[in-house]
Short mmCIF file of C-alpha atoms in Angstrom, two decimals:
data_model
loop_
_atom_site.label_atom_id
_atom_site.label_comp_id
_atom_site.label_asym_id
_atom_site.label_seq_id
_atom_site.Cartn_x
_atom_site.Cartn_y
_atom_site.Cartn_z
CA ASP A 1 1.74 13.66 -2.22
CA ILE A 2 -1.20 14.64 -4.36
CA VAL A 3 -4.38 16.49 -2.32
CA MET A 4 -7.51 15.84 -3.48
CA THR A 5 -10.21 18.39 -2.25
CA GLN A 6 -13.67 18.06 -3.19
CA SER A 7 -16.83 20.60 -3.05
CA PRO A 8 -18.99 21.02 -1.59
CA ASP A 9 -19.17 18.39 1.13
CA SER A 10 -22.81 17.87 0.78
CA LEU A 11 -25.52 18.37 -1.81
CA ALA A 12 -29.12 18.55 -1.66
CA VAL A 13 -30.74 18.19 -4.87
CA SER A 14 -34.34 17.58 -6.40
CA LEU A 15 -35.52 14.63 -8.03
CA GLY A 16 -34.48 14.77 -11.82
CA GLU A 17 -32.24 17.96 -11.35
CA ARG A 18 -28.81 18.39 -12.28
CA ALA A 19 -26.05 17.84 -9.77
CA THR A 20 -22.52 18.90 -9.74
CA ILE A 21 -19.46 17.58 -7.64
CA ASN A 22 -16.06 19.48 -7.88
CA CYS A 23 -12.37 17.89 -7.45
CA LYS A 24 -9.45 19.95 -7.11
CA SER A 25 -6.00 18.43 -7.33
CA SER A 26 -2.84 19.73 -5.53
CA GLN A 27 -0.90 19.09 -8.99
CA SER A 28 -1.70 18.64 -12.48
CA LEU A 29 -2.86 15.44 -13.23
CA PHE A 30 -2.58 15.34 -16.87
CA PHE A 31 0.28 13.61 -18.79
CA SER A 32 1.16 14.95 -22.06
CA SER A 33 2.64 11.96 -23.65
CA ASN A 34 -0.77 10.25 -23.65
CA ASN A 35 -3.07 13.29 -23.55
CA LYS A 36 -5.00 11.69 -20.38
CA ASN A 37 -5.98 13.10 -17.32
CA TYR A 38 -5.27 10.20 -14.28
CA LEU A 39 -8.81 10.52 -12.35
CA ALA A 40 -11.45 8.62 -11.46
CA TRP A 41 -14.74 9.17 -9.94
CA TYR A 42 -16.77 6.21 -7.47
CA GLN A 43 -20.45 6.05 -6.03
CA GLN A 44 -20.46 4.69 -2.44
CA LYS A 45 -24.01 3.44 -0.78
CA PRO A 46 -24.14 2.66 2.79
CA GLY A 47 -22.45 -0.45 3.68
CA GLN A 48 -21.02 -1.04 0.04
CA PRO A 49 -17.98 -0.86 -1.44
CA PRO A 50 -16.93 1.97 -4.03
CA LYS A 51 -18.23 1.72 -7.41
CA LEU A 52 -16.44 2.92 -10.59
CA LEU A 53 -18.06 5.17 -12.33
CA ILE A 54 -15.72 7.38 -14.31
CA TYR A 55 -11.82 6.96 -15.59
CA TRP A 56 -9.51 9.34 -17.15
CA ALA A 57 -11.43 11.96 -16.06
CA SER A 58 -14.57 11.22 -18.88
CA THR A 59 -14.86 7.67 -19.72
CA ARG A 60 -17.72 6.29 -18.50
CA GLU A 61 -17.31 2.78 -16.87
CA SER A 62 -19.42 -0.24 -18.40
CA GLY A 63 -22.88 -0.10 -17.15
CA VAL A 64 -22.93 3.44 -15.81
CA PRO A 65 -25.88 5.56 -17.07
CA ASP A 66 -25.17 8.20 -19.26
CA ARG A 67 -26.66 10.69 -16.88
CA PHE A 68 -23.60 10.52 -15.06
CA SER A 69 -20.48 12.37 -16.66
CA GLY A 70 -17.15 13.62 -15.99
CA SER A 71 -15.21 16.68 -17.18
CA GLY A 72 -12.10 18.66 -16.46
CA SER A 73 -8.09 18.95 -16.78
CA GLY A 74 -5.21 19.53 -15.29
CA THR A 75 -6.18 20.42 -11.75
CA ASP A 76 -9.94 21.05 -12.03
CA PHE A 77 -12.43 17.91 -12.60
CA THR A 78 -16.17 17.73 -12.18
CA LEU A 79 -18.72 14.91 -11.92
CA THR A 80 -22.43 15.91 -13.16
CA ILE A 81 -25.20 13.87 -12.72
CA SER A 82 -27.75 15.35 -15.39
CA SER A 83 -30.75 14.04 -13.36
CA LEU A 84 -30.86 12.69 -10.29
CA GLN A 85 -32.77 9.57 -9.61
CA ALA A 86 -33.72 8.02 -6.06
CA GLU A 87 -30.83 5.59 -6.80
CA ASP A 88 -28.04 7.96 -7.20
CA VAL A 89 -28.38 9.08 -3.25
CA ALA A 90 -24.91 8.52 -2.33
CA ILE A 91 -21.40 9.71 -1.37
CA TYR A 92 -19.15 10.57 -3.98
CA PHE A 93 -15.41 10.36 -4.13
CA CYS A 94 -12.90 11.51 -6.67
CA GLN A 95 -9.49 9.71 -6.67
CA GLN A 96 -6.05 10.40 -8.72
CA TYR A 97 -3.76 7.78 -10.08
CA TYR A 98 -1.26 10.22 -11.39
CA GLY A 99 0.90 9.53 -8.40
CA THR A 100 0.33 6.91 -5.40
CA PRO A 101 -3.49 6.87 -5.11
CA SER A 102 -5.28 9.63 -3.25
CA PHE A 103 -8.76 10.24 -2.78
CA GLY A 104 -11.05 13.39 -2.14
CA GLN A 105 -13.13 13.37 1.04
CA GLY A 106 -16.50 12.91 -0.44
CA THR A 107 -19.19 14.41 -1.52
CA LYS A 108 -22.62 13.44 0.08
CA VAL A 109 -25.65 13.65 -2.29
CA GLU A 110 -29.48 14.02 -1.13
CA PHE A 111 -32.72 14.63 -2.18
CA LYS A 112 -33.66 18.22 -1.27
CA GLN B 1 -18.79 -13.61 -11.56
CA VAL B 2 -16.08 -11.26 -11.33
CA GLN B 3 -15.74 -11.17 -7.63
CA LEU B 4 -13.30 -10.55 -4.65
CA VAL B 5 -14.46 -11.59 -1.19
CA GLU B 6 -12.26 -10.88 1.74
CA SER B 7 -11.95 -12.42 5.25
CA GLY B 8 -9.75 -12.24 8.57
CA GLY B 9 -10.81 -9.13 9.97
CA GLY B 10 -11.66 -8.88 13.58
CA LEU B 11 -10.79 -7.10 16.87
CA VAL B 12 -6.88 -7.28 18.09
CA LYS B 13 -4.86 -5.58 20.78
CA PRO B 14 -2.71 -2.32 20.00
CA GLY B 15 0.72 -3.86 18.74
CA GLY B 16 -0.86 -7.15 17.61
CA SER B 17 -0.98 -8.82 14.32
CA LEU B 18 -3.60 -9.97 11.87
CA ARG B 19 -3.64 -11.46 8.26
CA LEU B 20 -6.26 -10.69 5.97
CA SER B 21 -7.13 -12.48 2.91
CA CYS B 22 -9.00 -11.65 -0.03
CA ALA B 23 -10.12 -14.74 -2.61
CA ALA B 24 -10.69 -14.11 -6.07
CA SER B 25 -12.93 -15.55 -8.77
CA GLY B 26 -14.38 -14.94 -12.24
CA PHE B 27 -11.30 -13.36 -13.75
CA SER B 28 -7.69 -14.20 -14.87
CA PHE B 29 -6.02 -13.00 -11.42
CA SER B 30 -2.46 -13.41 -12.29
CA ASP B 31 -3.15 -10.87 -14.72
CA TYR B 32 -4.00 -7.69 -12.94
CA TYR B 33 -2.45 -5.16 -10.32
CA LEU B 34 -4.08 -5.32 -7.00
CA SER B 35 -4.57 -3.09 -3.95
CA TRP B 36 -5.39 -2.95 -0.33
CA ILE B 37 -7.66 0.21 0.11
CA ARG B 38 -9.33 1.30 3.61
CA GLN B 39 -11.86 3.38 5.12
CA ALA B 40 -11.93 4.01 8.57
CA PRO B 41 -15.68 4.71 10.01
CA GLY B 42 -17.62 7.34 8.78
CA LYS B 43 -14.44 8.36 7.05
CA GLY B 44 -13.09 8.60 3.72
CA LEU B 45 -10.66 5.90 1.41
CA GLU B 46 -7.32 5.67 1.93
CA TRP B 47 -5.09 3.36 -0.24
CA ILE B 48 -2.68 1.35 1.37
CA SER B 49 -0.96 -0.74 -0.49
CA TYR B 50 -0.42 -2.44 -4.30
CA ILE B 51 0.84 -5.53 -5.70
CA SER B 52 2.17 -5.88 -9.21
CA SER B 53 0.77 -8.93 -11.06
CA THR B 54 3.63 -11.41 -10.45
CA GLY B 55 3.90 -10.26 -7.04
CA THR B 56 7.46 -9.24 -7.72
CA ASN B 57 6.59 -5.25 -6.85
CA THR B 58 4.98 -4.10 -4.08
CA TYR B 59 4.25 -0.39 -2.78
CA TYR B 60 3.02 1.11 0.21
CA ALA B 61 1.68 4.38 2.06
CA ASP B 62 4.01 5.56 4.57
CA SER B 63 1.11 5.34 7.23
CA VAL B 64 1.90 1.50 6.79
CA LYS B 65 5.11 1.12 5.60
CA GLY B 66 7.31 -1.42 7.51
CA ARG B 67 4.36 -2.82 9.31
CA PHE B 68 2.20 -4.15 6.37
CA THR B 69 3.25 -6.33 3.94
CA MET B 70 1.05 -7.55 0.86
CA SER B 71 1.35 -10.63 -0.84
CA ARG B 72 -0.36 -13.05 -3.42
CA ASP B 73 -0.55 -16.69 -4.55
CA ASN B 74 -1.56 -16.72 -8.37
CA ALA B 75 -1.67 -20.50 -8.02
CA LYS B 76 -4.70 -20.30 -5.50
CA ASN B 77 -6.13 -16.92 -6.68
CA SER B 78 -5.76 -15.26 -3.31
CA LEU B 79 -4.00 -11.73 -1.84
CA ASN B 80 -2.91 -11.05 1.73
CA LEU B 81 -2.10 -8.53 3.96
CA GLN B 82 0.10 -9.23 6.96
CA MET B 83 -0.89 -6.33 9.46
CA ASN B 84 1.83 -6.10 12.39
CA SER B 85 2.15 -3.72 15.16
CA LEU B 86 -1.00 -2.48 14.79
CA ARG B 87 -2.45 0.52 16.03
CA ALA B 88 -5.62 2.19 16.75
CA GLU B 89 -5.54 4.35 13.59
CA ASP B 90 -5.65 1.33 11.93
CA THR B 91 -9.16 0.57 12.90
CA ALA B 92 -11.27 0.52 9.41
CA VAL B 93 -12.82 -1.70 6.85
CA TYR B 94 -10.10 -3.16 4.72
CA TYR B 95 -11.38 -3.67 0.82
CA CYS B 96 -9.01 -5.30 -1.95
CA ALA B 97 -9.75 -3.80 -5.18
CA ARG B 98 -8.66 -4.76 -8.66
CA LEU B 99 -6.90 -2.10 -10.95
CA ARG B 100 -9.06 -1.95 -14.03
CA ASP B 101 -6.50 -2.22 -16.90
CA SER B 102 -4.44 -5.32 -16.42
CA ASN B 103 -0.76 -4.77 -15.85
CA THR B 104 -0.63 -1.29 -14.62
CA TRP B 105 -0.77 0.72 -11.58
CA TYR B 106 -2.49 4.08 -13.24
CA ASP B 107 -5.86 3.51 -13.28
CA GLY B 108 -9.11 3.06 -11.39
CA PHE B 109 -10.51 0.03 -8.93
CA ASP B 110 -13.01 -1.57 -10.92
CA ILE B 111 -13.67 -4.54 -8.91
CA TRP B 112 -14.10 -4.57 -5.00
CA GLY B 113 -14.84 -6.72 -2.45
CA GLN B 114 -17.43 -6.03 0.15
CA GLY B 115 -14.58 -5.29 3.05
CA THR B 116 -13.71 -6.85 6.15
CA MET B 117 -13.67 -4.82 9.23
CA VAL B 118 -10.43 -4.48 11.63
CA THR B 119 -10.71 -2.98 14.90
CA VAL B 120 -7.83 -2.23 17.13
CA SER B 121 -8.53 -1.74 20.93
CA SER B 122 -7.26 -2.86 24.16
#
């Protein structure tokens, strides 16, 4: 099974500042035959289901603000919120779908 | 609009059974692979099962294999999860979720229901 590990567990960022969340997989998520990384990012607010933000490691889901971006390849990935807004306070999860799906433990983003 | 709505959660004793349902609307249900994903209180997300668009193929996490059975009725736009031999560690919010791209396992989950709570306790 592929293990996903996020860092940090929590992050305090000032309004308008950048937030960076890291996700590391125990094996490569890159499939060379289609040149894609099998990784997604989600945002979850209290009492709500997760919301898909990014898939294929860097493709933004329709309707997701462009301050959210995903990067990385192989085993190391990053979700960046370029300018934190009030509505971005949430828990963020990475998820791999290279094998049977597994999620990172989550990173809580709060205001500093 | 595109929507998934779960039902059937509740309190059940260890060793008991429960059947969850998920009603879909707003999209071509029979085109999509679907999953159940759960989240224990205050914890992370755990994928537990997939079903193919036709219902022919299912896959389960080891933690539920042999105890849970996923099925679908494409004529009724509904998804089910039969849970038997329930344990305390099965206590969680259970979400049904749609795979983003039709007809593949290999994608993110773009549509989620609001979830239904299952509590296993004596």
